[in-house]
Amino acid sequence: MLKDSIDTIDRLTVICFSPTCTSRKIAEAVAAGMTGISGGTAGYADASRQIRTIDLTLDRSDSPIVVGAGETVVLGAPVYAGRVAPEAVRRLQRIKAAAGAVIPTVVTVTYGNRDYEDALVELYDLAVSLGLSPFAAGAFIGEHSYSTPEMPVAEGRPDTLDLADARIFGGQCARKLDSSGAFAPFHIKGNRPYKESSRPASDTSRTAQSSSGSPAKPAPSVPLTAEGCPLCGECVRVCPTGAVSIDMNARKVLTDPTLCIHCCACVRACPAELRTYTTPFTAFLHEHCSARRDPETFL
Ligand SMILES: Cc1cc2nc3c(=O)[nH]c(=O)nc-3n(C[C@H](O)[C@H](O)[C@H](O)COP(=O)(O)O)c2cc1C
Ligand code: SF4
Ligand code: SF4
């Protein structure tokens, strides 16, 4: 049985999976808005002792993450194919609510300006299944993982406006938490059952064309490294799934296609800009999904 409302936010914990950092930025801005902290576009977690961030992007362990009484949680995850990124689901499943504790939770998803489809209801349902008490939800926009300088898609987002929206939403969440009936059912856009998941990357051996001419399936390839790579290892470090390794004898960067989730963290992180991921989605998204979409929030 849930309480009607929670009087104070004692501890605020952002828990996220965010290979290219946009979901993390949004979740931290929402958290900052909840505590009334304003400021620049980064470093919210450092700006206040009240907020801690548990970023699961590079954390491949399976030890439980226990959240307890007095703690409020903001979840952040990216949208992959209209659903919560499967790797984010796996990592967030480590969360355990302490017995008997009510953990007020805000769920946020970040998507690349195409659509979030059923991802927000899916993250809401995941939170409930973990024993959390979601009371607000928001879908925000981040630069698409497949965006390139030549064919940008939501380039630079979340931008100042997005982060301001996220902080305003955080303020609304805090006020809702303070009101009676904070945990009453509320509407979130999306469908149950959720849209079918796309097949895992390793299972997609070729890219088909749908009747509308858009790429129907995720591209099968993995990011490639151009000649001249100094083997600095940054792509190995940032890969959430451990798909990248360096063969020192062959002086080559290797990518395991069975592990790669196409998140493009390695592409963004390569200091020499030698790592690229080519997919027909980029041109499609650039052509059809460039009109600016705005955040949508549900309370
Ligand atoms: C495999 C894959 C699938 C994606 N599917 C979608 C999608 O269905 N809709 C969308 O708008 N963006 C989609 N994106 C873009 C990401 O949701 C977007 O870039 C997000 O900001 C990435 O979050 P992150 O920075 O936390 O990694 C996809 C990205 C990847 C890598
Ligand atoms: S990050 Fe770029 S330069 Fe460094 S090892 Fe990887 S591909 Fe090479
Ligand atoms: S190798 Fe694949 S999974 Fe690893 S960072 Fe690059 S795109 Fe992401």
Short mmCIF file of C-alpha atoms and ligand atoms in Angstrom, two decimals:
data_model
loop_
_atom_site.label_atom_id
_atom_site.label_comp_id
_atom_site.label_asym_id
_atom_site.label_seq_id
_atom_site.Cartn_x
_atom_site.Cartn_y
_atom_site.Cartn_z
CA MET A 1 0.00 0.00 0.00
CA LEU A 2 1.58 3.31 -1.07
CA LYS A 3 1.56 6.48 0.93
CA ASP A 4 -0.34 9.39 -0.66
CA SER A 5 2.73 11.57 -0.82
CA ILE A 6 6.36 11.85 0.29
CA ASP A 7 7.20 14.99 2.26
CA THR A 8 10.88 15.44 1.51
CA ILE A 9 13.47 14.21 -0.96
CA ASP A 10 16.27 13.06 1.33
CA ARG A 11 18.45 11.40 -1.25
CA LEU A 12 18.18 11.56 -5.00
CA THR A 13 19.76 8.85 -7.11
CA VAL A 14 20.09 8.91 -10.88
CA ILE A 15 20.45 5.41 -12.30
CA CYS A 16 21.14 5.27 -16.01
CA PHE A 17 22.56 3.41 -18.97
CA SER A 18 23.79 5.90 -21.55
CA PRO A 19 26.47 5.00 -24.12
CA THR A 20 26.56 8.46 -25.74
CA CYS A 21 25.65 10.30 -22.51
CA THR A 22 22.40 11.97 -23.63
CA SER A 23 20.13 9.89 -21.37
CA ARG A 24 22.43 10.62 -18.45
CA LYS A 25 22.40 14.37 -19.12
CA ILE A 26 18.59 14.37 -19.20
CA ALA A 27 18.16 12.27 -16.06
CA GLU A 28 20.65 14.45 -14.17
CA ALA A 29 18.90 17.63 -15.32
CA VAL A 30 15.55 16.24 -14.11
CA ALA A 31 17.16 15.38 -10.78
CA ALA A 32 18.67 18.87 -10.55
CA GLY A 33 15.22 20.35 -11.19
CA MET A 34 13.82 18.21 -8.39
CA THR A 35 16.21 19.70 -5.88
CA GLY A 36 15.89 23.22 -7.26
CA ILE A 37 19.48 23.34 -8.48
CA SER A 38 20.05 25.32 -11.65
CA GLY A 39 23.28 25.80 -13.54
CA GLY A 40 25.18 24.93 -16.68
CA THR A 41 24.61 22.04 -19.00
CA ALA A 42 26.76 19.47 -17.25
CA GLY A 43 27.98 18.34 -13.90
CA TYR A 44 24.66 18.44 -12.07
CA ALA A 45 25.59 15.46 -10.01
CA ASP A 46 28.71 17.26 -8.84
CA ALA A 47 26.80 20.44 -8.09
CA SER A 48 25.03 18.95 -5.12
CA ARG A 49 25.80 16.37 -2.50
CA GLN A 50 22.13 15.43 -2.61
CA ILE A 51 22.36 13.80 -6.03
CA ARG A 52 24.40 10.74 -6.83
CA THR A 53 24.62 9.12 -10.23
CA ILE A 54 24.94 5.39 -10.75
CA ASP A 55 25.92 5.11 -14.40
CA LEU A 56 25.69 1.47 -15.47
CA THR A 57 27.06 2.02 -18.97
CA LEU A 58 30.48 0.58 -18.23
CA ASP A 59 29.40 -1.55 -15.28
CA ARG A 60 28.98 -5.13 -16.46
CA SER A 61 28.74 -6.70 -13.02
CA ASP A 62 25.55 -8.31 -11.79
CA SER A 63 25.66 -7.24 -8.15
CA PRO A 64 22.36 -5.82 -6.89
CA ILE A 65 21.85 -2.07 -6.56
CA VAL A 66 19.76 -1.64 -3.44
CA VAL A 67 17.68 1.51 -3.05
CA GLY A 68 16.09 2.18 0.29
CA ALA A 69 13.69 4.33 2.27
CA GLY A 70 14.17 8.08 1.88
CA GLU A 71 15.65 7.64 -1.58
CA THR A 72 14.06 9.02 -4.75
CA VAL A 73 15.21 7.62 -8.07
CA VAL A 74 15.43 9.06 -11.58
CA LEU A 75 15.89 6.37 -14.24
CA GLY A 76 17.42 7.23 -17.62
CA ALA A 77 17.72 4.98 -20.67
CA PRO A 78 17.93 5.34 -24.44
CA VAL A 79 15.29 4.24 -26.92
CA TYR A 80 16.38 1.57 -29.39
CA ALA A 81 13.84 0.63 -32.07
CA GLY A 82 10.94 2.13 -30.14
CA ARG A 83 11.72 0.13 -26.99
CA VAL A 84 14.05 0.58 -24.04
CA ALA A 85 17.54 -0.44 -25.21
CA PRO A 86 17.74 -4.14 -24.25
CA GLU A 87 21.13 -3.66 -22.63
CA ALA A 88 19.63 -0.91 -20.45
CA VAL A 89 16.85 -3.28 -19.37
CA ARG A 90 19.43 -5.91 -18.42
CA ARG A 91 21.48 -3.46 -16.37
CA LEU A 92 18.54 -1.77 -14.65
CA GLN A 93 17.23 -5.18 -13.60
CA ARG A 94 19.97 -5.14 -10.96
CA ILE A 95 17.98 -2.55 -8.98
CA LYS A 96 16.31 -3.89 -5.84
CA ALA A 97 13.98 -1.88 -3.63
CA ALA A 98 14.65 -2.51 0.07
CA ALA A 99 11.83 -4.48 1.68
CA GLY A 100 8.92 -2.27 2.69
CA ALA A 101 10.43 0.91 1.24
CA VAL A 102 8.42 3.19 -1.06
CA ILE A 103 10.86 4.48 -3.69
CA PRO A 104 9.34 7.39 -5.65
CA THR A 105 10.71 7.13 -9.17
CA VAL A 106 10.76 9.30 -12.27
CA VAL A 107 11.26 7.39 -15.52
CA THR A 108 12.92 9.12 -18.47
CA VAL A 109 13.81 7.88 -21.92
CA THR A 110 15.89 9.72 -24.50
CA TYR A 111 15.42 9.16 -28.22
CA GLY A 112 16.99 10.42 -31.42
CA ASN A 113 14.14 12.63 -32.71
CA ARG A 114 12.40 9.81 -34.60
CA ASP A 115 10.00 8.38 -31.99
CA TYR A 116 9.98 6.68 -28.61
CA GLU A 117 6.93 4.50 -29.35
CA ASP A 118 6.49 2.08 -26.41
CA ALA A 119 9.75 2.75 -24.58
CA LEU A 120 8.33 4.99 -21.88
CA VAL A 121 5.56 2.59 -20.82
CA GLU A 122 8.11 -0.21 -20.94
CA LEU A 123 10.46 1.66 -18.58
CA TYR A 124 7.51 2.48 -16.31
CA ASP A 125 6.56 -1.22 -16.18
CA LEU A 126 10.17 -2.21 -15.55
CA ALA A 127 10.32 0.20 -12.60
CA VAL A 128 7.14 -1.28 -11.13
CA SER A 129 8.49 -4.82 -11.58
CA LEU A 130 11.60 -3.82 -9.61
CA GLY A 131 9.50 -2.65 -6.67
CA LEU A 132 9.89 1.08 -7.43
CA SER A 133 6.96 3.52 -7.40
CA PRO A 134 7.00 5.55 -10.63
CA PHE A 135 4.94 8.73 -10.40
CA ALA A 136 6.15 10.76 -13.41
CA ALA A 137 7.58 10.03 -16.85
CA GLY A 138 9.25 11.97 -19.62
CA ALA A 139 10.53 11.35 -23.16
CA PHE A 140 13.35 13.65 -24.22
CA ILE A 141 15.47 14.05 -27.33
CA GLY A 142 19.18 13.37 -27.74
CA GLU A 143 21.46 13.48 -30.75
CA HIS A 144 20.82 10.29 -32.68
CA SER A 145 23.55 7.71 -32.20
CA TYR A 146 23.76 7.42 -36.01
CA SER A 147 24.04 11.17 -36.60
CA THR A 148 27.12 12.20 -38.56
CA PRO A 149 28.53 15.67 -39.31
CA GLU A 150 27.50 15.20 -42.96
CA MET A 151 24.01 13.93 -42.12
CA PRO A 152 23.12 15.30 -38.68
CA VAL A 153 20.08 14.03 -36.78
CA ALA A 154 19.13 16.05 -33.68
CA GLU A 155 22.71 17.30 -33.57
CA GLY A 156 23.82 18.73 -30.23
CA ARG A 157 20.73 17.63 -28.33
CA PRO A 158 19.90 17.72 -25.53
CA ASP A 159 20.57 21.44 -25.96
CA THR A 160 20.03 24.32 -23.55
CA LEU A 161 16.28 24.31 -24.20
CA ASP A 162 16.00 20.55 -23.62
CA LEU A 163 17.93 20.76 -20.37
CA ALA A 164 15.81 23.68 -19.20
CA ASP A 165 12.69 21.63 -20.00
CA ALA A 166 14.13 18.70 -18.09
CA ARG A 167 14.79 20.89 -15.04
CA ILE A 168 11.28 22.38 -15.22
CA PHE A 169 9.90 18.84 -15.39
CA GLY A 170 12.02 17.96 -12.35
CA GLY A 171 10.42 20.85 -10.45
CA GLN A 172 6.97 19.58 -11.42
CA CYS A 173 7.93 16.11 -10.21
CA ALA A 174 9.03 17.49 -6.83
CA ARG A 175 5.76 19.38 -6.45
CA LYS A 176 3.76 16.28 -7.40
CA LEU A 177 5.65 14.26 -4.83
CA ASP A 178 4.72 16.82 -2.23
CA SER A 179 1.02 16.64 -3.05
CA SER A 180 -1.56 14.16 -1.90
CA GLY A 181 -2.33 11.41 -4.39
CA ALA A 182 1.17 11.56 -5.87
CA PHE A 183 1.04 7.87 -6.70
CA ALA A 184 -2.39 7.83 -8.32
CA PRO A 185 -2.42 6.17 -11.77
CA PHE A 186 -1.51 8.52 -14.61
CA HIS A 187 -1.44 8.31 -18.39
CA ILE A 188 1.77 7.63 -20.35
CA LYS A 189 1.90 7.54 -24.15
CA GLY A 190 2.69 4.08 -25.54
CA ASN A 191 1.14 0.68 -26.10
CA ARG A 192 0.88 -2.59 -24.22
CA PRO A 193 1.74 -5.09 -25.50
CA TYR A 194 4.84 -3.26 -26.68
CA LYS A 195 5.93 -3.32 -30.29
CA GLU A 196 7.97 -6.39 -31.20
CA SER A 197 11.68 -6.13 -30.38
CA SER A 198 14.04 -6.05 -33.29
CA ARG A 199 16.26 -9.10 -33.52
CA PRO A 200 19.64 -8.95 -31.83
CA ALA A 201 22.42 -7.40 -33.88
CA SER A 202 24.13 -10.74 -34.36
CA ASP A 203 20.99 -12.12 -35.93
CA THR A 204 20.60 -9.49 -38.65
CA SER A 205 22.72 -10.59 -41.53
CA ARG A 206 21.37 -8.17 -44.09
CA THR A 207 19.44 -4.95 -44.23
CA ALA A 208 16.03 -5.26 -45.87
CA GLN A 209 14.03 -2.45 -47.42
CA SER A 210 10.50 -1.93 -46.13
CA SER A 211 7.68 -1.02 -48.51
CA SER A 212 8.14 2.66 -47.55
CA GLY A 213 11.75 2.48 -48.67
CA SER A 214 13.11 2.96 -45.15
CA PRO A 215 15.60 0.48 -43.74
CA ALA A 216 13.46 -2.19 -42.12
CA LYS A 217 16.06 -3.87 -39.93
CA PRO A 218 19.09 -2.70 -38.03
CA ALA A 219 22.25 -2.71 -40.08
CA PRO A 220 24.34 -5.81 -39.44
CA SER A 221 27.73 -4.19 -39.63
CA VAL A 222 29.88 -2.91 -36.78
CA PRO A 223 31.89 0.30 -36.54
CA LEU A 224 35.10 0.19 -38.54
CA THR A 225 38.47 1.77 -37.87
CA ALA A 226 40.29 3.54 -40.69
CA GLU A 227 44.00 3.26 -41.43
CA GLY A 228 46.41 5.13 -39.19
CA CYS A 229 44.87 4.20 -35.85
CA PRO A 230 47.41 4.78 -33.06
CA LEU A 231 45.74 2.04 -30.95
CA CYS A 232 45.07 4.46 -28.10
CA GLY A 233 42.42 2.11 -26.67
CA GLU A 234 39.72 4.70 -26.03
CA CYS A 235 37.18 2.70 -28.05
CA VAL A 236 37.96 -0.35 -25.89
CA ARG A 237 37.45 1.69 -22.72
CA VAL A 238 34.06 3.19 -23.65
CA CYS A 239 32.43 0.11 -25.16
CA PRO A 240 29.59 -0.90 -22.82
CA THR A 241 29.57 -4.54 -23.89
CA GLY A 242 33.27 -5.30 -24.22
CA ALA A 243 32.91 -5.78 -27.97
CA VAL A 244 36.15 -3.96 -28.86
CA SER A 245 39.65 -5.30 -28.40
CA ILE A 246 43.06 -4.53 -29.80
CA ASP A 247 45.20 -7.16 -31.49
CA MET A 248 48.68 -5.87 -30.76
CA ASN A 249 50.37 -8.36 -33.09
CA ALA A 250 48.23 -7.40 -36.06
CA ARG A 251 48.09 -3.77 -34.81
CA LYS A 252 44.35 -3.76 -35.38
CA VAL A 253 41.16 -2.83 -33.56
CA LEU A 254 38.77 -5.79 -33.53
CA THR A 255 35.01 -5.62 -32.97
CA ASP A 256 32.96 -8.65 -32.00
CA PRO A 257 29.68 -8.45 -33.99
CA THR A 258 27.95 -10.77 -31.52
CA LEU A 259 28.53 -8.27 -28.70
CA CYS A 260 28.16 -4.94 -30.52
CA ILE A 261 24.85 -3.15 -29.79
CA HIS A 262 25.58 -0.36 -32.32
CA CYS A 263 25.44 2.27 -29.60
CA CYS A 264 28.20 4.33 -31.30
CA ALA A 265 29.96 5.19 -28.04
CA CYS A 266 33.25 4.15 -29.66
CA VAL A 267 32.59 6.33 -32.70
CA ARG A 268 31.91 9.40 -30.56
CA ALA A 269 34.90 8.74 -28.31
CA CYS A 270 37.58 8.15 -30.94
CA PRO A 271 39.96 11.12 -30.53
CA ALA A 272 41.40 10.60 -34.02
CA GLU A 273 37.92 10.42 -35.61
CA LEU A 274 38.97 7.21 -37.31
CA ARG A 275 36.10 5.09 -36.09
CA THR A 276 32.89 5.24 -38.12
CA TYR A 277 29.64 3.36 -38.33
CA THR A 278 27.90 3.29 -41.68
CA THR A 279 24.23 2.46 -41.77
CA PRO A 280 21.47 3.31 -44.26
CA PHE A 281 19.45 4.56 -41.28
CA THR A 282 21.50 7.74 -41.13
CA ALA A 283 20.34 9.05 -44.51
CA PHE A 284 16.77 7.99 -43.79
CA LEU A 285 16.72 9.71 -40.41
CA HIS A 286 18.42 12.82 -41.77
CA GLU A 287 15.79 13.08 -44.50
CA HIS A 288 12.67 12.13 -42.54
CA CYS A 289 13.35 12.89 -38.88
CA SER A 290 15.04 16.29 -38.87
CA ALA A 291 12.01 18.38 -37.84
CA ARG A 292 12.60 19.29 -34.20
CA ARG A 293 10.55 17.28 -31.72
CA ASP A 294 9.95 18.51 -28.19
CA PRO A 295 10.05 16.66 -24.89
CA GLU A 296 6.79 15.07 -23.72
CA THR A 297 6.11 14.66 -20.03
CA PHE A 298 3.44 12.80 -18.07
CA LEU A 299 2.54 13.43 -14.44
C1 LIG B 1 20.33 0.53 -32.04
C2 LIG B 1 19.71 1.89 -31.90
C3 LIG B 1 18.35 2.06 -32.10
C4 LIG B 1 17.76 3.33 -31.96
N1 LIG B 1 16.40 3.45 -32.15
C5 LIG B 1 15.83 4.67 -32.03
C6 LIG B 1 14.43 4.84 -32.20
O1 LIG B 1 13.66 3.89 -32.36
N2 LIG B 1 13.91 6.09 -32.18
C7 LIG B 1 14.71 7.18 -32.00
O2 LIG B 1 14.19 8.29 -32.07
N3 LIG B 1 16.04 7.06 -31.76
C8 LIG B 1 16.61 5.83 -31.75
N4 LIG B 1 17.94 5.69 -31.51
C9 LIG B 1 18.73 6.87 -31.10
C10 LIG B 1 18.94 6.94 -29.59
O3 LIG B 1 17.72 6.69 -28.90
C11 LIG B 1 19.42 8.34 -29.20
O4 LIG B 1 20.56 8.68 -29.94
C12 LIG B 1 19.71 8.47 -27.72
O5 LIG B 1 19.89 9.84 -27.47
C13 LIG B 1 20.95 7.69 -27.30
O6 LIG B 1 21.04 7.71 -25.90
P1 LIG B 1 22.44 7.69 -25.09
O7 LIG B 1 23.15 8.97 -25.43
O8 LIG B 1 22.02 7.68 -23.67
O9 LIG B 1 23.20 6.52 -25.54
C14 LIG B 1 18.56 4.45 -31.62
C15 LIG B 1 19.93 4.28 -31.42
C16 LIG B 1 20.50 3.02 -31.55
C17 LIG B 1 21.97 2.87 -31.28
S1 SF4 B 2 39.68 5.23 -30.16
FE1 SF4 B 2 40.11 5.59 -32.34
S2 SF4 B 2 42.31 5.99 -32.41
FE2 SF4 B 2 41.92 5.05 -30.40
S3 SF4 B 2 42.23 2.84 -30.72
FE3 SF4 B 2 40.07 3.21 -31.07
S4 SF4 B 2 39.86 3.58 -33.27
FE4 SF4 B 2 42.04 3.79 -32.78
S1 SF4 B 3 31.74 -1.61 -30.56
FE1 SF4 B 3 29.53 -1.58 -30.73
S2 SF4 B 3 28.80 -1.80 -28.61
FE2 SF4 B 3 30.96 -1.22 -28.49
S3 SF4 B 3 30.92 1.01 -28.30
FE3 SF4 B 3 31.15 0.53 -30.48
S4 SF4 B 3 29.05 0.54 -31.27
FE4 SF4 B 3 28.90 0.39 -29.02
#
